[in-house]
Coordinates of C-alpha atoms and ligand atoms in Angstrom, one line a residue:
X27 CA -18.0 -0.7 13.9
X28 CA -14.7 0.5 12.4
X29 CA -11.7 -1.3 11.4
X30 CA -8.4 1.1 11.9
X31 CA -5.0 0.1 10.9
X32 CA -1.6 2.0 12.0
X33 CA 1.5 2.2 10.4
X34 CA 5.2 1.1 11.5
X35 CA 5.8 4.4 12.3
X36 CA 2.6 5.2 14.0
X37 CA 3.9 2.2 16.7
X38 CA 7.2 3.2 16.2
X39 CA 8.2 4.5 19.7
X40 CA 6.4 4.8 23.0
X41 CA 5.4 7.9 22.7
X42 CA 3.4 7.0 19.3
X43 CA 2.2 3.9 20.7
X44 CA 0.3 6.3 23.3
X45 CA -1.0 8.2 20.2
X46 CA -2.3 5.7 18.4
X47 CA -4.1 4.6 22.2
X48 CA -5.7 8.1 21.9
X49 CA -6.8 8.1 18.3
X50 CA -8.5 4.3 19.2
X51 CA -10.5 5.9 22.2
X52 CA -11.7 8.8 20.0
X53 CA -13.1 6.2 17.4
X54 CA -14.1 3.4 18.6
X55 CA -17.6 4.5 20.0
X56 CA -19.2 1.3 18.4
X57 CA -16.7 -1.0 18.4
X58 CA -13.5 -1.5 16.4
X59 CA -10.9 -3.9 14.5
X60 CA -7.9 -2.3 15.7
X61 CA -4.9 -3.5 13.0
X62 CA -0.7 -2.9 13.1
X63 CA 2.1 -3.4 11.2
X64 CA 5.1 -4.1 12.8
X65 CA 7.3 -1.6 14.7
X66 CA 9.0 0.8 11.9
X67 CA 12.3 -1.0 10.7
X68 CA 11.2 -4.1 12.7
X69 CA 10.3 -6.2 9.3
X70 CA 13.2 -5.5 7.7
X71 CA 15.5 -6.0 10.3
X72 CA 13.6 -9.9 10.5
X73 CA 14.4 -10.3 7.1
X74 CA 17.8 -9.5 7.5
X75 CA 18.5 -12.0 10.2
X76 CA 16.9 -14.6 8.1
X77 CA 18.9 -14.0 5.3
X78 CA 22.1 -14.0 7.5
X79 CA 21.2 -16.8 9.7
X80 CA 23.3 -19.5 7.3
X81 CA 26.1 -17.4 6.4
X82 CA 26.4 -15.7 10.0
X83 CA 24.6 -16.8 12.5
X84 CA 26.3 -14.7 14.9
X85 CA 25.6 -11.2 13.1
X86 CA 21.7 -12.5 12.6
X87 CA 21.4 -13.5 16.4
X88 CA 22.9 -9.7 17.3
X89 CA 20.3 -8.0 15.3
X90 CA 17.4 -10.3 16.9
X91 CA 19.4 -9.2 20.2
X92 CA 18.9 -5.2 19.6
X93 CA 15.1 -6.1 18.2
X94 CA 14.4 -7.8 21.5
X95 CA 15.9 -4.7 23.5
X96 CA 14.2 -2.2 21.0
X97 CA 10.9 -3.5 22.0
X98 CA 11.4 -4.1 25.8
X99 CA 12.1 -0.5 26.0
X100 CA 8.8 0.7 24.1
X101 CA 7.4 -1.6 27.2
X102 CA 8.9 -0.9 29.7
X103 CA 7.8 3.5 28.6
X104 CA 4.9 2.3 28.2
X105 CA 4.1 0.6 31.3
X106 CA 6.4 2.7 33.9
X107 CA 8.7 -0.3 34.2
X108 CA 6.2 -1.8 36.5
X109 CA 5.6 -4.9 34.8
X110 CA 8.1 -7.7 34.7
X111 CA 5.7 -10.4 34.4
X112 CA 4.2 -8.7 30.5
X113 CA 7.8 -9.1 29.7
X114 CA 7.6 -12.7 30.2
X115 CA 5.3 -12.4 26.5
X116 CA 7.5 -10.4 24.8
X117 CA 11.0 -12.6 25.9
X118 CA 9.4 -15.7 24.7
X119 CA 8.1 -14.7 21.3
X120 CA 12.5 -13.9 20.7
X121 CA 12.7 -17.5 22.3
X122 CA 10.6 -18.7 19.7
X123 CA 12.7 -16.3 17.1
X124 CA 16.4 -17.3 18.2
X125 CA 15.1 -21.4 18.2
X126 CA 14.1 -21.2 14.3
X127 CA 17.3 -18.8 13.0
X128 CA 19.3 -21.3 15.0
X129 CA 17.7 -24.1 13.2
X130 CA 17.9 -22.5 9.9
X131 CA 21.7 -22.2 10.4
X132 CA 21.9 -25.9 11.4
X133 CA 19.5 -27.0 7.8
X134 CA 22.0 -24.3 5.7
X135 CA 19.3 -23.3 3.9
X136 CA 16.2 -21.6 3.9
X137 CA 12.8 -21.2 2.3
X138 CA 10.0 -18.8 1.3
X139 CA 7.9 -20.5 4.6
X140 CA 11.0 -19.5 6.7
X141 CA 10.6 -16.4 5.8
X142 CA 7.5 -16.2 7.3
X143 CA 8.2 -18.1 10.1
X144 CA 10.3 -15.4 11.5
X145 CA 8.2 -12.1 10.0
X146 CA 5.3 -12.4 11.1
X147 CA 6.6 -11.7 14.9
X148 CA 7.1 -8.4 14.1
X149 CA 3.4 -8.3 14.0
X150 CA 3.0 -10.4 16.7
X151 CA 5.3 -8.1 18.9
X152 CA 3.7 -4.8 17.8
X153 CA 0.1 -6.3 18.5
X154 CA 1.0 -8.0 21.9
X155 CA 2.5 -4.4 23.6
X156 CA -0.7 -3.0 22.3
X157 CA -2.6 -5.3 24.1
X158 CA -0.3 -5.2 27.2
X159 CA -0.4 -1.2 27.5
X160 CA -4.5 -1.4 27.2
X161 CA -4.0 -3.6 30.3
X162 CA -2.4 -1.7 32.1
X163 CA -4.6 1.0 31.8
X164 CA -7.4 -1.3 32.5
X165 CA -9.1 -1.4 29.0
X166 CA -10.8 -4.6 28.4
X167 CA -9.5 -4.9 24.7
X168 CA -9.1 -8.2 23.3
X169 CA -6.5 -9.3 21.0
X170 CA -6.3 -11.9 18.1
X171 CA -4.3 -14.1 15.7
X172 CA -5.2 -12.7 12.4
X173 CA -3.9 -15.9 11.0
X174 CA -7.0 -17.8 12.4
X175 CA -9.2 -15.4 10.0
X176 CA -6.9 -14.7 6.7
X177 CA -6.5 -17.3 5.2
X178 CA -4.5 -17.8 1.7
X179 CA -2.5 -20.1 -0.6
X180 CA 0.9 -21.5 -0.2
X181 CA 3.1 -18.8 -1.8
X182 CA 5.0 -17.6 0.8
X183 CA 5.7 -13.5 1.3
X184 CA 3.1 -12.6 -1.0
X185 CA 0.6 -15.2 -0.8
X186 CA -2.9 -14.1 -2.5
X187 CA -5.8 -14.4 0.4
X188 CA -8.5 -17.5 -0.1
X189 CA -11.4 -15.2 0.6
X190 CA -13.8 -18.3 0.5
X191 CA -11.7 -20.2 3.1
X192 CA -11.1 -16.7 5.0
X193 CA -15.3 -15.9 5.0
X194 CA -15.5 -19.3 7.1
X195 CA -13.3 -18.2 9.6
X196 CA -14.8 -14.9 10.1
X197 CA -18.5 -16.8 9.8
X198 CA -17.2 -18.9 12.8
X199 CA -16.3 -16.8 15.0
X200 CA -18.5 -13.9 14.2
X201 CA -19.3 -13.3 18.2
X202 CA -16.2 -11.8 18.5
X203 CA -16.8 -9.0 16.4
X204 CA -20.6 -8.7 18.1
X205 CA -19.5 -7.4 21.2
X206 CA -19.1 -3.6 20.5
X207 CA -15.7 -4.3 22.0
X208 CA -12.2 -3.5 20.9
X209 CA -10.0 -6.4 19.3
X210 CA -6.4 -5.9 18.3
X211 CA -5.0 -7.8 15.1
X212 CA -2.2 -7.6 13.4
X213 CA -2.0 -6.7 9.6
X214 CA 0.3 -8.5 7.1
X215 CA -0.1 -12.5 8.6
X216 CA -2.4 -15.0 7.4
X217 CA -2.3 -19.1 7.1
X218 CA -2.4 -21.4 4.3
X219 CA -4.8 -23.9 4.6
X220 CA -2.4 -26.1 5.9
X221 CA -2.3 -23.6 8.9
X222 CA 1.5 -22.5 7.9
X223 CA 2.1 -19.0 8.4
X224 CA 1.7 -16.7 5.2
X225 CA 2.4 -13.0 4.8
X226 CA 0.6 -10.5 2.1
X227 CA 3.4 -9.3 0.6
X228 CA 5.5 -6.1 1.9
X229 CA 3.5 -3.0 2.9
X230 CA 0.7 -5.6 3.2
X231 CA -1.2 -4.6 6.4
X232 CA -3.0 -1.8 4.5
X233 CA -4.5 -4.4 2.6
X234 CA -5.2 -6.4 5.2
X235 CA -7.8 -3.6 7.0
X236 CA -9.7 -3.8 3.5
X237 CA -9.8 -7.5 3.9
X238 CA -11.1 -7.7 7.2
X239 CA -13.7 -4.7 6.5
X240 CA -14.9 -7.1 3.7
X241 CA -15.3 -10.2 5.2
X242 CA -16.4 -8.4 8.7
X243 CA -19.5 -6.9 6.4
X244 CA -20.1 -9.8 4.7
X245 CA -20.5 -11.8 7.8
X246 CA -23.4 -9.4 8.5
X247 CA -21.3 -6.9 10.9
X248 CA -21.6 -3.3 9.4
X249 CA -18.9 -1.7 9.0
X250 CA -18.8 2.3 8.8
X251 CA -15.3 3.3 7.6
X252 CA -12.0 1.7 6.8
X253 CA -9.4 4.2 8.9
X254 CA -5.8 3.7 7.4
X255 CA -3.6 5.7 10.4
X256 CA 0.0 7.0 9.1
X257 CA 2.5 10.0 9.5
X258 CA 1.0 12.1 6.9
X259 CA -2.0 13.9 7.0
X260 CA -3.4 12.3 3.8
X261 CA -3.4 11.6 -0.1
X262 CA -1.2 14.6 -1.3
X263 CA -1.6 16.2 -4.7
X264 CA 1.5 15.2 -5.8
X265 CA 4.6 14.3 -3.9
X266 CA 5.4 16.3 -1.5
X267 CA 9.1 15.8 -1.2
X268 CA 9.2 17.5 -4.5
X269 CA 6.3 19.9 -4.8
X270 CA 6.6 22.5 -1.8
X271 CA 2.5 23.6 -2.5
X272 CA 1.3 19.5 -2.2
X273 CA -2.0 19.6 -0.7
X274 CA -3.8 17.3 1.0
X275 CA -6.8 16.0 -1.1
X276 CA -9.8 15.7 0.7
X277 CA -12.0 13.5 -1.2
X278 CA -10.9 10.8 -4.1
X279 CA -12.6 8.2 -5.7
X280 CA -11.5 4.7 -5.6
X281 CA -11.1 4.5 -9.5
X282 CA -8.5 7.7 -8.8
X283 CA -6.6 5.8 -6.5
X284 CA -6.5 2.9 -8.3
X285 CA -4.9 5.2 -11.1
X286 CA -2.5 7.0 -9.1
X287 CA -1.3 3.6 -7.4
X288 CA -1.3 1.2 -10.9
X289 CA 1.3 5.0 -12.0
X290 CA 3.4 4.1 -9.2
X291 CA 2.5 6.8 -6.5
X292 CA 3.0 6.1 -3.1
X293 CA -0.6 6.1 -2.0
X294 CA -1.6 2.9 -0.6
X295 CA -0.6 -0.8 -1.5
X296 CA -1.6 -1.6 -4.8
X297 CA -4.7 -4.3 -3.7
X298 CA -6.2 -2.2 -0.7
X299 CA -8.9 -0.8 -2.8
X300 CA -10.7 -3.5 -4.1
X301 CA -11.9 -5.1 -0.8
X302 CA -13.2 -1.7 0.2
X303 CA -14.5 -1.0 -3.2
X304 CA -16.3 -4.8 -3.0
X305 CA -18.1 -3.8 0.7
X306 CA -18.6 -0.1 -0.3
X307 CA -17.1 0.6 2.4
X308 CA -15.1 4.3 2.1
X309 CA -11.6 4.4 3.4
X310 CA -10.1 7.5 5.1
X311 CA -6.5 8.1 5.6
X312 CA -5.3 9.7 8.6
X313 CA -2.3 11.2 10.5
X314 CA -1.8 8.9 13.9
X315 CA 0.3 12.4 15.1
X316 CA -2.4 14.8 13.7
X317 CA -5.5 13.2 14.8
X318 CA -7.5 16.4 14.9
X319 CA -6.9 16.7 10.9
X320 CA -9.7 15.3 8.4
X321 CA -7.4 13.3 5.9
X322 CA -8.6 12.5 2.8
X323 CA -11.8 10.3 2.2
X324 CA -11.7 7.5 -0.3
X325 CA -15.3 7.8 -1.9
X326 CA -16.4 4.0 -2.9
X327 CA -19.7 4.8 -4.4
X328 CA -20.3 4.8 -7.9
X329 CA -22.9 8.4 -7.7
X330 CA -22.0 11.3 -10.2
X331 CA -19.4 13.8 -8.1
X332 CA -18.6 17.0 -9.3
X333 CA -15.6 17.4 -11.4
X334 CA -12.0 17.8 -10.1
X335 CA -8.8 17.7 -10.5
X336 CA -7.0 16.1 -8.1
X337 CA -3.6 14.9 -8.6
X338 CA -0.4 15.4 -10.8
X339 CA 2.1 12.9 -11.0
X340 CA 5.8 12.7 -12.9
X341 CA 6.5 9.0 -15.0
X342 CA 10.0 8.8 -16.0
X343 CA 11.5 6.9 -18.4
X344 CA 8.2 6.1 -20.6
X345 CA 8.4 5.5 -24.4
X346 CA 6.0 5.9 -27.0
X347 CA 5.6 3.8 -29.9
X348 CA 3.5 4.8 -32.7
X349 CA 2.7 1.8 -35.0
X350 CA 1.0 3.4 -38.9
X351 CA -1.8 1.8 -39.6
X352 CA -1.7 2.1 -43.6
X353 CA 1.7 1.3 -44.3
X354 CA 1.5 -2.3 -43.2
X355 CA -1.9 -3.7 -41.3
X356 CA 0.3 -5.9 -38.7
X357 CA 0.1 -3.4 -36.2
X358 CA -2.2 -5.2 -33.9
X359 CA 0.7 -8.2 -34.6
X360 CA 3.1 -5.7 -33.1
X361 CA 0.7 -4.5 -30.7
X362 CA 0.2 -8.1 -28.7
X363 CA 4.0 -8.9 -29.3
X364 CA 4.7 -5.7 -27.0
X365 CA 2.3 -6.6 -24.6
X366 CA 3.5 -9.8 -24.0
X367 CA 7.3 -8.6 -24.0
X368 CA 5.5 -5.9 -21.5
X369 CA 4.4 -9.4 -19.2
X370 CA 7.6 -10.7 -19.7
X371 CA 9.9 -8.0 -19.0
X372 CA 9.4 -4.8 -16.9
X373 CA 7.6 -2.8 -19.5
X374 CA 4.8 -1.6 -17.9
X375 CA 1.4 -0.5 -20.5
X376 CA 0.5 3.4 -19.2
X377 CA -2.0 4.1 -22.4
X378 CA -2.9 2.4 -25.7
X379 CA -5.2 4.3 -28.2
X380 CA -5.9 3.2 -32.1
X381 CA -7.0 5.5 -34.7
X382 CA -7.8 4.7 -38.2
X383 CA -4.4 5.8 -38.6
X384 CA -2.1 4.4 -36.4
X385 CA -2.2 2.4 -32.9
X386 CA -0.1 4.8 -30.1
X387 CA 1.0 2.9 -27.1
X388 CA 2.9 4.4 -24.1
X389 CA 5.2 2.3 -21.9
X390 CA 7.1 2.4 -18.9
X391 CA 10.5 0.8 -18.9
X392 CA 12.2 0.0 -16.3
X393 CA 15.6 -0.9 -18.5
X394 CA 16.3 -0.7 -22.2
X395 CA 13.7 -1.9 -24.7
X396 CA 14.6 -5.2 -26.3
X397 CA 12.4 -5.3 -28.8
X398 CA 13.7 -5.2 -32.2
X399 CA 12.8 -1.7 -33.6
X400 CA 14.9 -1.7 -36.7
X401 CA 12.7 -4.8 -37.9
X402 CA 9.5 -2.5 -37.9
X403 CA 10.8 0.6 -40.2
X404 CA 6.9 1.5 -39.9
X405 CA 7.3 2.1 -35.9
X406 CA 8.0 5.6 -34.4
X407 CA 10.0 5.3 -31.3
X408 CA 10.4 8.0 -28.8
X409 CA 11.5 8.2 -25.4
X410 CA 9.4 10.6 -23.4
X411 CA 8.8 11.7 -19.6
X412 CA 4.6 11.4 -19.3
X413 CA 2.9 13.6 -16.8
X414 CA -0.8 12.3 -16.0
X415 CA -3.3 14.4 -14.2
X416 CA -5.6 12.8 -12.3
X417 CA -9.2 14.0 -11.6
X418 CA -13.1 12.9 -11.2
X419 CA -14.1 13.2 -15.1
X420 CA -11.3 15.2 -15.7
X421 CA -12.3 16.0 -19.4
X422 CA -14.6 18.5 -18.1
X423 CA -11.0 20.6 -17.6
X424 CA -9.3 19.0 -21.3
X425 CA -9.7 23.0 -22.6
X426 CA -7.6 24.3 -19.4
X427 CA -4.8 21.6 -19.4
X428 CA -4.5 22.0 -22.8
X429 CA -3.6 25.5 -22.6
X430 CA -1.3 24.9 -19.6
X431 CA 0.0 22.2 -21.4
X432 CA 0.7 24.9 -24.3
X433 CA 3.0 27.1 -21.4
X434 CA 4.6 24.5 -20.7
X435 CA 5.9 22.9 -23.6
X436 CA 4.1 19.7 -23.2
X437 CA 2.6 17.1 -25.6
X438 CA -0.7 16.0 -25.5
X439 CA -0.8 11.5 -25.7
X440 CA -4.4 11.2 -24.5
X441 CA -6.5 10.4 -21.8
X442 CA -8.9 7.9 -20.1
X443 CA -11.8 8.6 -17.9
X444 CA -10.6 9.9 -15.0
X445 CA -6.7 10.7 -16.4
X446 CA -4.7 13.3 -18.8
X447 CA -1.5 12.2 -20.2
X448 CA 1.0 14.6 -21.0
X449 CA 4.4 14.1 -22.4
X450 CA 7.6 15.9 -22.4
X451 CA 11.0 14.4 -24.2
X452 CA 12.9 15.3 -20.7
X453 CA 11.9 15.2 -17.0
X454 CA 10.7 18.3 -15.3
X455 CA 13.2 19.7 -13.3
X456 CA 11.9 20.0 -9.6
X457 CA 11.4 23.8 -10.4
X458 CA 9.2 23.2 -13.7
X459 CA 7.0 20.7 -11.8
X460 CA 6.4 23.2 -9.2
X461 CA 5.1 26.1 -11.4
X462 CA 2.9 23.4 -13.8
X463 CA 1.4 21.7 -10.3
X464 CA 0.7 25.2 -8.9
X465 CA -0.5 26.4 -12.3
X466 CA -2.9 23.3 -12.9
X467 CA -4.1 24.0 -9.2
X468 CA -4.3 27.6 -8.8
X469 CA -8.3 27.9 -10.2
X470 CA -8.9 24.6 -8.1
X471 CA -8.1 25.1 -4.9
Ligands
LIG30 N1 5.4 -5.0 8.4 C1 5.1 -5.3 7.0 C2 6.1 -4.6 6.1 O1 6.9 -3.8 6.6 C3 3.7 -5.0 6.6 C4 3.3 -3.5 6.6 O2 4.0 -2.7 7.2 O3 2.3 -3.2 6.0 O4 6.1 -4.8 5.0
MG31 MG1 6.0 -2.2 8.1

């Protein structure tokens, strides 16, 4: 069995909704757990209504209006505007909707749970025109309320998932998943244990395929590969808005990813690794409109690979703080005084490293530094643009970056396992970071 999850985008339209129909037929020989987010635009739009809903109602109940019609349409393309009685689904779900915004507008106030309350149809909507288009091509798909299986806490829009409580649910209705059959879910909802609806947290359905592949395997179901569906053909070498020669990596490792995303790449949200990582199960991205393509395979196993480099990414606004080691020997004082201004504020830690001579920390900022530097003569403080490549024991290459690094002007910090960091005092223009990705690539690929 496989679990796939599609994008917004991938259920965007009609047309896509067909494609992603295709791409389930193709790869579902043994079964599948067939996840969605929520029709592109559709969450936000939710939100937006929510947040108008007190201050004016009329505005929030017009953008429910244009969701409702959005969504009929996809429907009615889909089924050849044959079917009046599916829409009879669809209608009352927006029922349900315009009932609750009305009510928050009555209470003048709303909650975290509201929230909720009213996102998780975008889900619900996305899954239940799945369901009604397998129908009506006479596919004997099931669908689901993924709320009955994830289960979390009580913090509302990013609750964390109770993967004790969840592994009960699953446990109990394990013949579900037993029947080599397909069953549509949708990503992003979940339940407290109070049974209130819960989301994961934007971009959350991602996660939500690792979860299910988890709990599915450790419920005894095997589970072969964790297919994340999108619009782009895979993990890209580096941005490809920016760098014109991006390619499409073919196979990572989970520790890689987990780099790239904790450096604030776009690769996939931030927690959908570890489930995967937990079942072993490897994860393949894939392009819902380019279903023929490979995408790139997110190797879970801990065997040797061969070296590679894999990735280059651009981190603006970083400092680096140098802390001597012989002038004064506070500098592990200074050292857990940053880190916990890092918790407090929006510092984020990139790379520490101590020497007998001095302790070198990096650090993101996302606004000006509040820490007081002038107290600390023996502190150097420099702002810097950092540059970490990315690679499967990428130390095997340290001679080769080093000498592109050389070409390029740029600074040696240090490195971990599996990442050079590089450091510039300005950002790259887009023309610079061109010729240094094509440079660091052009032996490797
Ligand atoms: N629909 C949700 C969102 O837009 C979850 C997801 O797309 O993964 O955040
Ligand atoms: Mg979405």
């Amino acid at each position: 069995m496989i679990v796939l999850k599609f994008g917004g985008s991938s259920v965007g339209t009609a047309d896509s909704i067909r494609k992603v129909m295709n791409c389930i037929l193709q790869n579902s020989e043994n079964g599948s757990v067939v996840l969605l987010s929520a029709v592109s635009g559709t969450t936000d739009k939710l939100i937006e209504a929510v947040n108008l809903s007190v201050s004016n109602l009329s505005q929030s109940l017009n953008i429910i209006e244009n969701l409702q019609i959005y969504h009929q349409n996809i429907l009615y393309e889909l089924t050849n505007n044959q079917t009046n009685s599916y829409f009879k689904i669809i209608d009352s779900y927006f029922d349900e909707i315009y009932e609750k915004v009305n009510a928050f507008n009555i209470l003048g106030e709303i909650t975290q749970q509201n929230y909720d309350s009213i996102v998780f149809y975008g889900e619900f909507l996305s899954t239940a025109i799945l369901y009604i288009y397998s129908r009506f091509l006479k596919y004997d798909f099931s669908l689901i309320d993924s709320r009955d299986f994830i289960k979390t806490n009580s913090e509302f829009t990013k609750a964390s998932v109770d993967f004790e409580n969840s592994s009960l649910e699953f446990k109990k209705n394990k013949d579900i998943f037993t029947q080599k059959s397909i069953i549509i879910a949708q990503g992003f909802i979940a339940s407290d244990l109070r049974g209130k609806t819960s989301t994961l947290g934007r971009g959350g359905s991602d996660y939500s395929a690792t979860v299910f592949g988890l709990l599915l395997k450790e419920n005894g179901i095997n589970i072969s590969e964790i297919q994340i569906w999108t619009d782009v053909s895979g993990i890209y070498s580096a941005d490809p808005r920016i760098i014109e020669n991006a390619f499409i990596i073919e196979t990572i490792t989970n520790s890689e990813i987990r780099i790239l995303s904790y450096l604030g790449a776009k690769v996939l949200h931030p927690h959908t690794i570890t489930p995967a990582y937990l079942a072993k199960i490897p994860i393949r991205v894939l392009n819902t409109f380019k279903p023929e393509e490979s995408g790139t395979l997110i190797d879970m196993s801990d065997n040797k690979k061969q070296a590679t480099i894999n990735s280059i990414i651009q981190i603006e606004n970083c400092c680096q703080i140098k802390i001597n080691n012989n002038v004064n020997n506070s500098c592990f004082d200074i050292e857990q005084k940053l880190l916990k201004l890092s918790l407090q504020t929006d510092l984020k830690p990139l790379y520490s490293s101590l020497t007998e001579n001095y302790l070198l920390l990096i650090l993101q900022k996302y606004s000006d530094l509040i820490f007081d530097i002038e107290e600390h003569k023996h502190i150097e403080y420099l702002e810097i643009n950092c540059i970490a490549i990315v690679g499967y024991d990428i130390m095997k290459f340290i001679n080769q970056i080093l000498e592109i690094a050389k070409e390029f002007n740029l600074n040696f910090l240090g490195n971990s396992e599996n990442c050079i960091f590089l450091s510039t005092k300005n950002k790259l223009s887009n023309i610079e970071f061109n010729n240094l990705h094509n440079r660091i690539f052009s032996n490797n690929k």
